[in-house]
Amino acid sequence: SALGTRLPFTGRRAPGGPGVPAAANRQPGRAADHRRVLSPGREGAAGVESARHGFCRGNSGFPGARGFYLPEPAGAADTAASMALGHRVNSFHPDTIADGLRALVGERNFLIIHQLVKQVLTVEEEEIRAAMVLFWRNTRMLIEPSSAVVIAAIRRYPRLFSGKKVGAIISGANIHPREWLALTEVVE
């Protein structure tokens, strides 16, 4: 469904996807030294929790991190709204190309985000598309819009990330090349 809404994750066990990249963060025998870490919204809470506490499959995660940031599309900014209110919003109608970020943040994930995330950063749809193209041009890898929010946030908020060591969790490549082309054809 093009603009469908998924239910929030409310289970006790965190999904493995977004948290796993912290395990690949380290070089053998050397701890990571990232000062800023970004993880995509909603499911990103699992990545933030794993990275912060070092529970990623026995890895030490991101021990030197000074700030965890959670980017999300402005058209699906229920986490930002929840943070501003100090409690989870339970009604929000998402409108974004980032289909993996259309679900409302779950109660458990909001508690993690509220405790560990320094700031929720919102990005616009055009910035997400531009980040998808930028990533392709530099890596020759396609990323889905939900993952591109991380790159878009780094570009939109240079004062937070310029000159810093940044750990960016880029999760998933759940997009067909045809769909990727359709989403990015408006980017010059």
Backbone as ProteinMPNN parsed JSONL, in Angstrom:
{"seq_chain_A": "SALGTRLPFTGRRAPGGPGVPAAANRQPGRAADHRRVLSPGREGAAGVESARHGFCRGNSGFPGARGFYLPEPAGAADTAASMALGHRVNSFHPDTIADGLRALVGERNFLIIHQLVKQVLTVEEEEIRAAMVLFWRNTRMLIEPSSAVVIAAIRRYPRLFSGKKVGAIISGANIHPREWLALTEVVE", "coords_chain_A": {"N_chain_A": [[0.838, -1.187, 0.0], [0.616, 2.125, -0.923], [0.502, 4.443, 0.796], [0.075, 3.293, 3.271], [-0.433, 2.52, 6.781], [1.546, 1.221, 9.34], [1.291, -0.848, 12.246], [2.42, 0.173, 15.532], [5.493, -1.046, 16.949], [5.298, -2.976, 19.769], [6.243, -4.992, 21.273], [8.134, -6.956, 23.707], [10.701, -7.764, 23.088], [13.281, -6.299, 21.268], [13.301, -5.582, 17.769], [15.676, -7.087, 15.57], [16.872, -5.851, 13.291], [17.632, -2.793, 12.939], [19.397, -2.557, 15.083], [21.529, -4.23, 14.677], [23.606, -3.13, 12.952], [25.392, -1.777, 14.654], [27.053, -3.711, 15.559], [28.777, -4.096, 13.479], [30.28, -1.891, 13.577], [32.787, -1.622, 14.775], [36.351, -1.862, 14.409], [38.533, -4.662, 14.446], [39.875, -5.087, 17.661], [39.8, -2.399, 18.292], [38.055, 0.299, 19.688], [35.101, 2.049, 18.704], [34.873, 5.536, 17.855], [32.807, 7.452, 17.673], [31.154, 10.542, 17.784], [28.634, 11.445, 17.36], [25.607, 9.795, 16.736], [23.313, 8.5, 14.454], [20.136, 7.08, 13.906], [17.525, 5.584, 12.048], [14.067, 6.595, 12.553], [11.382, 5.304, 14.756], [11.694, 2.121, 14.507], [14.297, 2.559, 14.896], [14.766, 3.025, 17.535], [15.485, 0.627, 18.67], [17.999, 0.301, 17.561], [19.276, 2.519, 18.67], [19.102, 1.921, 21.423], [20.56, -0.484, 21.486], [23.057, 0.363, 20.523], [23.758, 2.307, 22.43], [23.921, 0.887, 24.863], [25.548, -1.175, 24.159], [24.697, -3.777, 23.466], [24.756, -5.206, 21.168], [24.999, -8.119, 19.968], [27.183, -8.935, 21.596], [29.005, -6.931, 21.114], [30.692, -3.792, 21.645], [29.227, -1.646, 20.827], [28.607, 1.79, 20.427], [30.583, 3.247, 22.218], [31.792, 5.782, 22.684], [29.995, 7.726, 22.042], [28.407, 10.911, 22.068], [25.971, 11.923, 21.552], [22.773, 10.894, 20.578], [20.791, 10.83, 17.787], [17.635, 11.031, 16.214], [16.375, 10.8, 13.169], [13.463, 11.701, 11.267], [10.806, 11.696, 8.817], [9.228, 14.819, 8.027], [6.583, 14.591, 7.348], [5.747, 12.469, 8.826], [6.074, 12.866, 11.536], [5.537, 11.956, 14.207], [7.056, 11.109, 16.367], [8.691, 13.305, 16.948], [6.657, 15.082, 17.678], [5.688, 13.723, 19.91], [7.933, 13.83, 21.601], [8.063, 16.602, 22.015], [5.714, 17.01, 23.451], [6.159, 15.408, 25.626], [5.016, 12.993, 26.084], [3.767, 10.019, 24.486], [2.18, 10.434, 21.389], [-0.962, 9.318, 20.184], [-2.307, 9.49, 17.867], [-1.838, 10.19, 14.591], [-1.473, 11.123, 11.279], [0.336, 9.85, 8.882], [2.204, 11.042, 6.053], [4.268, 10.31, 3.834], [7.082, 9.333, 1.77], [8.708, 7.549, 2.947], [8.121, 4.626, 3.736], [8.694, 2.759, 5.747], [8.684, 4.245, 8.022], [6.196, 5.073, 8.715], [4.568, 4.112, 10.718], [3.162, 4.677, 13.967], [5.207, 5.601, 16.705], [6.008, 3.076, 18.987], [4.957, 2.327, 22.404], [6.967, 1.255, 24.119], [9.282, 1.778, 22.587], [9.12, 4.568, 22.499], [9.645, 5.227, 25.163], [12.339, 4.453, 25.346], [13.454, 6.159, 23.414], [12.788, 8.655, 24.518], [14.392, 8.63, 26.79], [17.032, 8.271, 25.795], [17.581, 9.611, 23.357], [18.972, 12.503, 22.027], [17.924, 14.451, 20.307], [15.152, 14.694, 18.093], [15.18, 14.799, 14.67], [13.719, 16.421, 11.968], [13.054, 15.889, 8.491], [12.466, 16.911, 5.094], [10.488, 15.663, 2.317], [11.714, 16.118, -0.22], [14.355, 16.325, 0.558], [14.853, 13.755, 1.435], [14.622, 12.301, -0.96], [16.764, 13.487, -2.382], [18.872, 12.634, -0.788], [18.793, 9.885, -1.234], [19.62, 9.778, -3.901], [22.167, 10.993, -3.696], [23.493, 9.112, -2.076], [23.491, 6.924, -3.823], [25.084, 7.975, -5.919], [27.563, 8.177, -4.668], [28.133, 5.665, -3.58], [27.134, 3.691, -5.191], [25.025, 2.169, -4.372], [21.658, 1.33, -3.729], [19.383, 2.875, -1.545], [16.58, 2.681, 0.612], [13.849, 5.016, 1.17], [13.295, 5.264, 3.956], [15.704, 4.748, 5.167], [17.269, 6.688, 4.013], [16.6, 8.983, 5.367], [18.434, 9.389, 7.364], [20.836, 10.241, 6.092], [19.779, 12.534, 4.911], [19.206, 14.058, 7.194], [21.767, 14.544, 8.239], [22.757, 16.185, 6.26], [20.925, 18.316, 6.39], [21.24, 19.413, 8.937], [23.918, 20.678, 9.453], [25.365, 22.003, 11.471], [25.224, 20.363, 13.675], [26.688, 18.141, 12.953], [28.967, 18.669, 11.402], [32.431, 18.404, 11.181], [32.515, 16.467, 13.133], [32.851, 13.083, 14.315], [30.78, 10.801, 12.918], [28.394, 8.313, 13.377], [26.385, 6.62, 11.281], [23.504, 4.875, 11.006], [22.554, 2.945, 8.502], [20.033, 1.273, 7.372], [18.77, -1.545, 5.705], [17.74, -2.336, 2.354], [15.372, -2.355, 1.078], [14.02, -1.95, -1.457], [12.808, -1.882, -4.723], [14.582, -1.496, -7.778], [13.049, -0.214, -9.817], [11.032, 1.104, -8.356], [12.67, 2.786, -6.844], [13.742, 4.422, -8.871], [11.367, 5.698, -9.724], [10.733, 7.19, -7.444], [12.9, 8.915, -7.262], [13.104, 10.33, -9.626], [12.375, 12.981, -9.766], [14.44, 14.394, -8.756], [17.157, 16.47, -9.517]], "CA_chain_A": [[0.0, 0.0, 0.0], [1.468, 3.296, -1.126], [0.569, 5.292, 1.981], [-0.492, 2.54, 4.38], [0.142, 2.742, 8.097], [1.834, -0.003, 10.058], [1.078, -0.735, 13.687], [3.683, 0.376, 16.243], [6.095, -2.198, 17.611], [5.08, -2.861, 21.206], [6.712, -6.212, 21.913], [9.178, -6.825, 24.718], [12.004, -7.946, 22.454], [13.54, -5.338, 20.195], [13.621, -6.214, 16.49], [17.113, -7.103, 15.376], [17.36, -5.107, 12.131], [18.387, -1.563, 13.092], [20.434, -2.64, 16.102], [22.642, -5.059, 14.232], [24.757, -2.427, 12.39], [26.373, -1.384, 15.657], [28.009, -4.806, 15.66], [29.758, -3.942, 12.405], [30.852, -0.569, 13.767], [34.15, -1.647, 15.284], [37.441, -2.565, 13.762], [39.051, -5.591, 15.445], [40.828, -4.582, 18.639], [39.743, -0.941, 18.437], [36.709, 0.798, 19.961], [34.631, 3.14, 17.848], [35.014, 6.848, 18.473], [31.811, 8.337, 17.077], [30.644, 11.545, 18.71], [27.218, 11.59, 17.055], [25.073, 8.587, 16.123], [21.954, 8.651, 13.93], [19.438, 5.849, 13.579], [16.192, 5.954, 11.57], [13.004, 6.631, 13.562], [10.579, 4.173, 15.193], [12.506, 0.936, 14.742], [15.607, 3.056, 15.272], [14.936, 2.977, 18.986], [16.233, -0.594, 18.952], [19.389, 0.587, 17.229], [19.789, 3.457, 19.667], [19.28, 1.203, 22.678], [21.659, -1.428, 21.324], [24.305, 1.102, 20.402], [24.047, 2.997, 23.69], [24.281, -0.053, 25.917], [26.508, -2.155, 23.673], [24.128, -5.115, 23.497], [24.702, -5.769, 19.815], [25.672, -9.402, 19.779], [28.451, -8.991, 22.299], [29.873, -5.846, 20.703], [30.639, -2.648, 22.555], [28.366, -0.6, 20.282], [29.183, 3.107, 20.2], [30.852, 3.698, 23.576], [32.232, 7.163, 22.804], [28.982, 8.634, 21.502], [27.983, 12.024, 22.908], [24.605, 12.287, 21.234], [22.007, 10.031, 19.698], [19.799, 11.617, 17.059], [16.664, 10.201, 15.531], [15.732, 11.53, 12.077], [12.212, 11.179, 10.736], [10.196, 12.601, 7.836], [8.301, 15.817, 8.57], [5.24, 14.091, 7.105], [5.477, 11.365, 9.755], [6.853, 13.318, 12.698], [4.86, 11.706, 15.482], [8.047, 11.004, 17.444], [9.032, 14.681, 17.305], [5.5, 15.614, 18.403], [5.669, 13.058, 21.215], [9.015, 14.393, 22.415], [7.686, 17.971, 22.385], [4.661, 16.93, 24.462], [6.621, 14.65, 26.788], [4.315, 11.712, 26.107], [3.524, 9.462, 23.155], [0.909, 10.75, 20.725], [-1.541, 8.076, 19.681], [-3.025, 9.768, 16.639], [-1.035, 10.949, 13.641], [-1.738, 10.596, 9.936], [1.576, 10.036, 8.128], [2.198, 11.274, 4.615], [5.686, 10.308, 3.479], [7.557, 8.24, 0.91], [9.464, 6.638, 3.817], [7.078, 3.711, 4.202], [9.11, 2.09, 6.978], [8.574, 5.171, 9.149], [4.811, 5.552, 8.781], [3.9, 3.639, 11.926], [3.361, 5.462, 15.176], [6.217, 5.045, 17.597], [5.41, 2.243, 20.031], [5.146, 2.806, 23.78], [8.298, 0.855, 24.608], [10.306, 2.53, 21.854], [9.089, 5.968, 22.915], [10.356, 5.331, 26.446], [13.773, 4.39, 25.037], [13.795, 7.399, 22.712], [12.671, 9.76, 25.477], [15.527, 8.551, 27.705], [18.363, 8.223, 25.192], [17.783, 10.426, 22.164], [19.225, 13.908, 22.296], [17.016, 15.275, 19.523], [14.518, 14.131, 16.9], [15.418, 15.72, 13.565], [12.798, 16.175, 10.864], [13.526, 16.197, 7.134], [11.409, 17.01, 4.087], [10.476, 14.626, 1.279], [12.725, 16.43, -1.238], [15.666, 16.022, 1.145], [14.966, 12.293, 1.443], [14.918, 11.91, -2.351], [18.127, 13.931, -2.707], [19.805, 11.761, -0.053], [18.818, 8.603, -1.949], [20.45, 9.974, -5.094], [23.534, 11.235, -3.232], [24.055, 7.836, -1.633], [23.739, 6.154, -5.044], [26.211, 8.555, -6.654], [28.811, 7.982, -3.941], [28.396, 4.275, -3.196], [26.512, 2.815, -6.185], [24.076, 1.315, -3.656], [20.331, 1.913, -3.561], [18.819, 2.789, -0.204], [15.163, 3.019, 0.691], [13.609, 6.323, 1.774], [13.36, 5.216, 5.428], [17.114, 4.796, 5.526], [17.814, 7.948, 3.503], [16.356, 10.079, 6.319], [19.678, 9.592, 8.125], [21.701, 11.08, 5.256], [19.091, 13.828, 4.769], [19.366, 14.81, 8.449], [23.164, 14.999, 8.327], [22.873, 17.311, 5.327], [20.066, 19.439, 6.802], [21.696, 19.965, 10.216], [25.386, 20.613, 9.457], [25.94, 22.493, 12.739], [25.296, 19.24, 14.616], [27.534, 17.037, 12.507], [30.176, 19.119, 10.723], [33.658, 18.276, 11.96], [32.355, 15.424, 14.152], [32.825, 11.697, 13.858], [29.362, 10.472, 12.914], [27.977, 6.946, 13.078], [25.069, 6.675, 10.637], [22.958, 3.539, 10.793], [21.84, 2.871, 7.23], [19.485, -0.08, 7.434], [17.869, -2.04, 4.682], [17.73, -1.975, 0.938], [14.096, -2.966, 0.714], [13.382, -1.179, -2.515], [13.048, -2.39, -6.07], [15.153, -0.417, -8.593], [11.997, 0.514, -10.518], [10.41, 2.005, -7.377], [13.688, 3.789, -6.518], [13.765, 5.379, -9.988], [10.136, 6.48, -9.706], [10.808, 8.141, -6.328], [14.015, 9.874, -7.391], [13.131, 10.979, -10.944], [12.159, 14.425, -9.625], [15.696, 14.989, -8.275], [18.056, 16.795, -10.62]], "C_chain_A": [[0.879, 1.245, 0.0], [1.58, 4.185, 0.1], [-0.067, 4.601, 3.182], [0.217, 2.849, 5.692], [0.365, 1.393, 8.757], [1.603, 0.222, 11.546], [2.406, -0.532, 14.388], [4.173, -0.923, 16.862], [5.927, -2.019, 19.108], [5.578, -4.081, 21.961], [7.837, -5.955, 22.904], [10.566, -6.946, 24.116], [12.151, -6.955, 21.32], [13.807, -6.088, 18.898], [15.107, -6.085, 16.211], [17.655, -6.171, 14.316], [18.202, -3.886, 12.426], [19.504, -1.637, 14.128], [21.677, -3.37, 15.652], [23.817, -4.253, 13.68], [25.788, -1.97, 13.416], [27.429, -2.467, 15.826], [29.103, -4.695, 14.608], [30.53, -2.636, 12.534], [32.337, -0.59, 14.109], [35.122, -2.324, 14.352], [38.017, -3.494, 14.824], [40.087, -4.926, 16.358], [40.776, -3.087, 18.87], [38.307, -0.479, 18.645], [36.367, 1.925, 19.007], [34.747, 4.46, 18.595], [34.051, 7.835, 17.814], [31.289, 9.288, 18.138], [29.158, 11.791, 18.517], [26.766, 10.306, 16.364], [23.641, 8.871, 15.688], [21.396, 7.287, 13.577], [18.041, 6.226, 13.117], [15.13, 5.807, 12.654], [12.284, 5.319, 13.787], [11.402, 2.948, 15.517], [13.896, 1.34, 15.215], [15.844, 3.04, 16.761], [15.714, 1.73, 19.383], [17.709, -0.384, 18.657], [20.027, 1.516, 18.238], [20.057, 2.743, 20.977], [20.472, 0.251, 22.593], [22.998, -0.716, 21.287], [24.707, 1.716, 21.736], [24.559, 2.046, 24.755], [25.238, -1.138, 25.464], [25.991, -3.575, 23.672], [24.09, -5.774, 22.134], [25.579, -6.995, 19.691], [27.074, -9.429, 20.372], [29.404, -7.875, 21.955], [29.754, -4.694, 21.682], [29.87, -1.477, 21.977], [29.101, 0.673, 19.972], [29.545, 3.732, 21.539], [31.241, 5.166, 23.706], [31.193, 8.185, 22.382], [28.554, 9.677, 22.525], [26.537, 12.424, 22.643], [23.979, 11.322, 20.26], [20.887, 10.867, 19.094], [18.908, 10.685, 16.271], [16.004, 11.023, 14.433], [14.42, 10.869, 11.666], [11.633, 12.177, 9.748], [9.253, 13.594, 8.514], [6.855, 15.363, 8.39], [4.843, 12.913, 7.971], [6.188, 11.639, 11.072], [6.123, 13.126, 14.022], [5.841, 11.578, 16.638], [8.471, 12.393, 17.899], [7.897, 15.317, 18.102], [5.421, 15.018, 19.808], [6.74, 13.622, 22.138], [8.661, 15.798, 22.893], [6.639, 17.985, 23.488], [5.102, 16.227, 25.74], [5.88, 13.342, 26.99], [3.986, 11.301, 24.675], [2.175, 9.915, 22.612], [0.339, 9.454, 20.161], [-2.404, 8.295, 18.439], [-2.169, 10.676, 15.763], [-1.267, 10.324, 12.279], [-0.53, 10.859, 9.048], [1.353, 10.219, 6.634], [3.652, 11.428, 4.189], [6.006, 9.16, 2.537], [8.317, 7.201, 1.721], [8.495, 5.659, 4.476], [7.432, 2.981, 5.493], [8.983, 2.965, 8.214], [7.159, 5.745, 9.283], [4.086, 5.119, 10.044], [4.127, 4.618, 13.075], [4.437, 4.801, 16.018], [5.499, 4.262, 18.698], [5.725, 2.776, 21.421], [6.537, 2.491, 24.294], [9.397, 1.649, 23.909], [10.304, 3.999, 22.247], [9.811, 6.154, 24.244], [11.867, 5.319, 26.242], [14.221, 5.697, 24.398], [13.803, 8.572, 23.685], [13.872, 9.795, 26.417], [16.87, 8.782, 27.015], [18.622, 9.178, 24.035], [17.919, 11.896, 22.532], [18.235, 14.808, 21.562], [16.438, 14.469, 18.375], [14.634, 15.193, 15.812], [14.454, 15.418, 12.426], [13.414, 16.623, 9.545], [12.346, 16.175, 6.179], [11.567, 15.913, 3.03], [11.553, 14.865, 0.212], [14.13, 16.112, -0.73], [15.903, 14.514, 1.196], [15.323, 11.802, 0.043], [16.351, 12.278, -2.734], [19.161, 13.056, -2.004], [19.906, 10.391, -0.716], [19.733, 8.691, -3.157], [21.911, 10.188, -4.701], [24.21, 9.931, -2.815], [24.388, 6.964, -2.838], [24.979, 6.671, -5.762], [27.553, 8.272, -5.985], [29.135, 6.536, -3.62], [27.947, 3.256, -4.235], [25.621, 1.773, -5.506], [22.756, 2.057, -3.521], [19.917, 1.784, -2.101], [17.368, 3.248, -0.267], [14.988, 4.373, 1.377], [13.738, 6.328, 3.308], [14.795, 5.269, 5.928], [17.744, 6.124, 5.116], [17.555, 9.125, 4.444], [17.601, 10.389, 7.137], [20.612, 10.531, 7.359], [21.093, 12.476, 5.11], [19.274, 14.682, 6.028], [20.786, 15.335, 8.61], [23.357, 16.218, 7.437], [22.075, 18.531, 5.79], [20.566, 20.141, 8.062], [23.223, 19.947, 10.324], [26.011, 21.097, 10.773], [26.076, 21.373, 13.775], [26.381, 18.236, 14.25], [28.846, 17.444, 11.845], [31.381, 19.036, 11.657], [33.609, 17.218, 13.046], [32.496, 14.051, 13.512], [31.389, 11.222, 14.023], [29.165, 8.997, 12.567], [26.567, 7.008, 12.527], [24.595, 5.26, 10.369], [22.073, 3.585, 9.551], [21.324, 1.441, 7.135], [18.607, -0.376, 6.227], [18.084, -1.513, 3.281], [16.465, -2.574, 0.36], [13.366, -2.143, -0.327], [13.777, -1.773, -3.868], [13.618, -1.238, -6.897], [14.105, 0.409, -9.346], [11.315, 1.527, -9.585], [11.378, 3.131, -7.005], [13.735, 4.855, -7.606], [12.52, 6.265, -9.994], [10.172, 7.544, -8.596], [11.84, 9.235, -6.544], [14.029, 10.614, -8.721], [12.929, 12.493, -10.855], [13.416, 15.145, -9.145], [16.602, 15.265, -9.473], [19.494, 16.587, -10.23]], "O_chain_A": [[1.776, 1.386, 0.832], [2.679, 4.643, 0.413], [-0.684, 5.259, 4.02], [1.33, 3.375, 5.703], [-0.511, 0.529, 8.739], [1.709, 1.345, 12.04], [3.431, -1.011, 13.903], [3.383, -1.785, 17.248], [6.37, -1.013, 19.663], [5.359, -4.193, 23.167], [8.417, -4.87, 22.935], [11.506, -6.302, 24.582], [11.243, -6.794, 20.504], [14.472, -7.125, 18.914], [15.728, -5.086, 16.576], [18.8, -5.731, 14.423], [19.409, -3.926, 12.186], [20.458, -0.863, 14.06], [22.761, -3.151, 16.191], [24.959, -4.65, 13.912], [26.956, -1.794, 13.069], [28.568, -2.178, 16.195], [30.226, -5.15, 14.823], [31.352, -2.317, 11.674], [33.064, 0.341, 13.76], [34.768, -3.237, 13.606], [37.992, -3.148, 16.005], [41.037, -4.295, 15.894], [41.628, -2.549, 19.578], [37.429, -0.829, 17.857], [37.244, 2.664, 18.56], [34.721, 4.491, 19.825], [34.452, 8.938, 17.441], [31.013, 8.878, 19.266], [28.492, 12.295, 19.421], [27.471, 9.788, 15.498], [22.849, 9.416, 16.457], [22.095, 6.442, 13.018], [17.416, 7.098, 13.72], [15.275, 4.992, 13.565], [12.54, 4.334, 13.094], [11.776, 2.741, 16.671], [14.592, 0.554, 15.859], [16.99, 3.042, 17.211], [16.511, 1.763, 20.321], [18.57, -0.837, 19.411], [21.182, 1.329, 18.62], [21.113, 2.928, 21.582], [21.292, 0.185, 23.509], [23.955, -1.136, 21.937], [25.873, 1.651, 22.125], [25.515, 2.354, 25.466], [25.697, -1.94, 26.277], [26.774, -4.506, 23.859], [23.445, -6.81, 21.97], [26.759, -6.905, 19.35], [28.025, -9.885, 19.737], [30.527, -7.863, 22.459], [28.805, -4.637, 22.464], [29.857, -0.403, 22.579], [30.137, 0.636, 19.307], [28.873, 4.67, 21.967], [31.03, 5.747, 24.77], [31.474, 9.384, 22.364], [28.361, 9.366, 23.7], [25.945, 13.176, 23.417], [24.574, 10.973, 19.241], [20.133, 11.527, 19.809], [19.362, 9.677, 15.729], [15.155, 11.864, 14.728], [14.281, 9.647, 11.711], [11.928, 13.37, 9.824], [8.559, 13.242, 9.468], [5.992, 15.713, 9.195], [3.725, 12.41, 7.864], [6.823, 10.754, 11.647], [6.094, 14.029, 14.858], [5.499, 11.903, 17.775], [8.598, 12.64, 19.098], [8.142, 16.011, 19.089], [5.124, 15.72, 20.774], [6.485, 13.863, 23.319], [8.927, 16.149, 24.043], [6.659, 18.855, 24.359], [4.508, 16.416, 26.802], [6.106, 12.655, 27.986], [3.935, 12.135, 23.772], [1.153, 9.795, 23.288], [1.09, 8.589, 19.71], [-3.137, 7.402, 18.014], [-1.824, 11.791, 16.154], [-1.256, 9.1, 12.154], [-0.378, 11.959, 8.517], [0.445, 9.637, 6.04], [4.199, 12.532, 4.185], [5.303, 8.15, 2.503], [8.548, 6.09, 1.243], [8.1, 5.841, 5.628], [6.536, 2.622, 6.257], [9.155, 2.485, 9.334], [6.966, 6.791, 9.903], [3.073, 5.72, 10.4], [5.153, 5.295, 13.14], [4.558, 3.576, 16.035], [4.511, 4.728, 19.264], [6.644, 3.576, 21.597], [7.213, 3.362, 24.844], [10.328, 2.133, 24.552], [11.364, 4.619, 22.323], [10.518, 7.145, 24.427], [12.592, 6.079, 26.883], [15.238, 6.272, 24.786], [14.725, 9.387, 23.673], [14.323, 10.874, 26.802], [17.755, 9.42, 27.586], [19.773, 9.517, 23.763], [17.092, 12.454, 23.252], [17.761, 15.801, 22.114], [17.133, 13.662, 17.756], [14.236, 16.341, 16.007], [14.379, 14.278, 11.965], [14.178, 17.586, 9.482], [11.347, 15.5, 6.428], [12.636, 15.322, 2.877], [12.226, 13.926, -0.212], [14.991, 15.682, -1.497], [17.031, 14.055, 1.019], [16.224, 10.979, -0.118], [17.064, 11.477, -3.339], [20.215, 12.77, -2.571], [20.985, 9.8, -0.757], [20.528, 7.785, -3.408], [22.803, 9.611, -5.323], [25.364, 9.682, -3.165], [25.445, 6.335, -2.876], [25.833, 5.883, -6.169], [28.57, 8.143, -6.666], [30.301, 6.204, -3.407], [28.334, 2.089, -4.171], [25.477, 0.649, -5.988], [22.729, 3.254, -3.236], [20.076, 0.726, -1.491], [16.99, 4.086, -1.087], [15.885, 4.826, 2.089], [14.238, 7.294, 3.884], [15.055, 5.79, 7.013], [18.644, 6.625, 5.789], [18.217, 10.157, 4.335], [17.8, 11.528, 7.558], [21.117, 11.503, 7.921], [21.805, 13.478, 5.177], [19.473, 15.893, 5.934], [20.981, 16.46, 9.071], [24.039, 17.171, 7.816], [22.515, 19.664, 5.596], [20.338, 21.339, 8.234], [23.767, 19.271, 11.197], [27.089, 20.633, 11.142], [26.942, 21.431, 14.648], [26.931, 17.561, 15.12], [29.755, 16.621, 11.743], [31.346, 19.537, 12.781], [34.565, 17.078, 13.808], [32.283, 13.887, 12.311], [30.844, 11.235, 15.127], [29.709, 8.503, 11.58], [25.644, 7.409, 13.237], [25.211, 4.528, 9.595], [20.997, 4.182, 9.552], [22.083, 0.513, 6.854], [17.808, 0.455, 5.798], [18.548, -0.392, 3.071], [16.476, -3.21, -0.694], [12.239, -1.697, -0.111], [14.936, -2.114, -4.104], [13.177, -0.1, -6.732], [14.271, 1.62, -9.491], [11.055, 2.664, -9.978], [10.972, 4.285, -6.865], [13.765, 6.049, -7.309], [12.621, 7.465, -10.248], [9.696, 8.663, -8.789], [11.673, 10.356, -6.063], [14.899, 11.46, -8.929], [13.283, 13.213, -11.788], [13.454, 16.375, -9.13], [16.791, 14.405, -10.333], [20.393, 16.814, -11.041]]}, "name": "protein", "num_of_chains": 1, "seq": "SALGTRLPFTGRRAPGGPGVPAAANRQPGRAADHRRVLSPGREGAAGVESARHGFCRGNSGFPGARGFYLPEPAGAADTAASMALGHRVNSFHPDTIADGLRALVGERNFLIIHQLVKQVLTVEEEEIRAAMVLFWRNTRMLIEPSSAVVIAAIRRYPRLFSGKKVGAIISGANIHPREWLALTEVVE"}
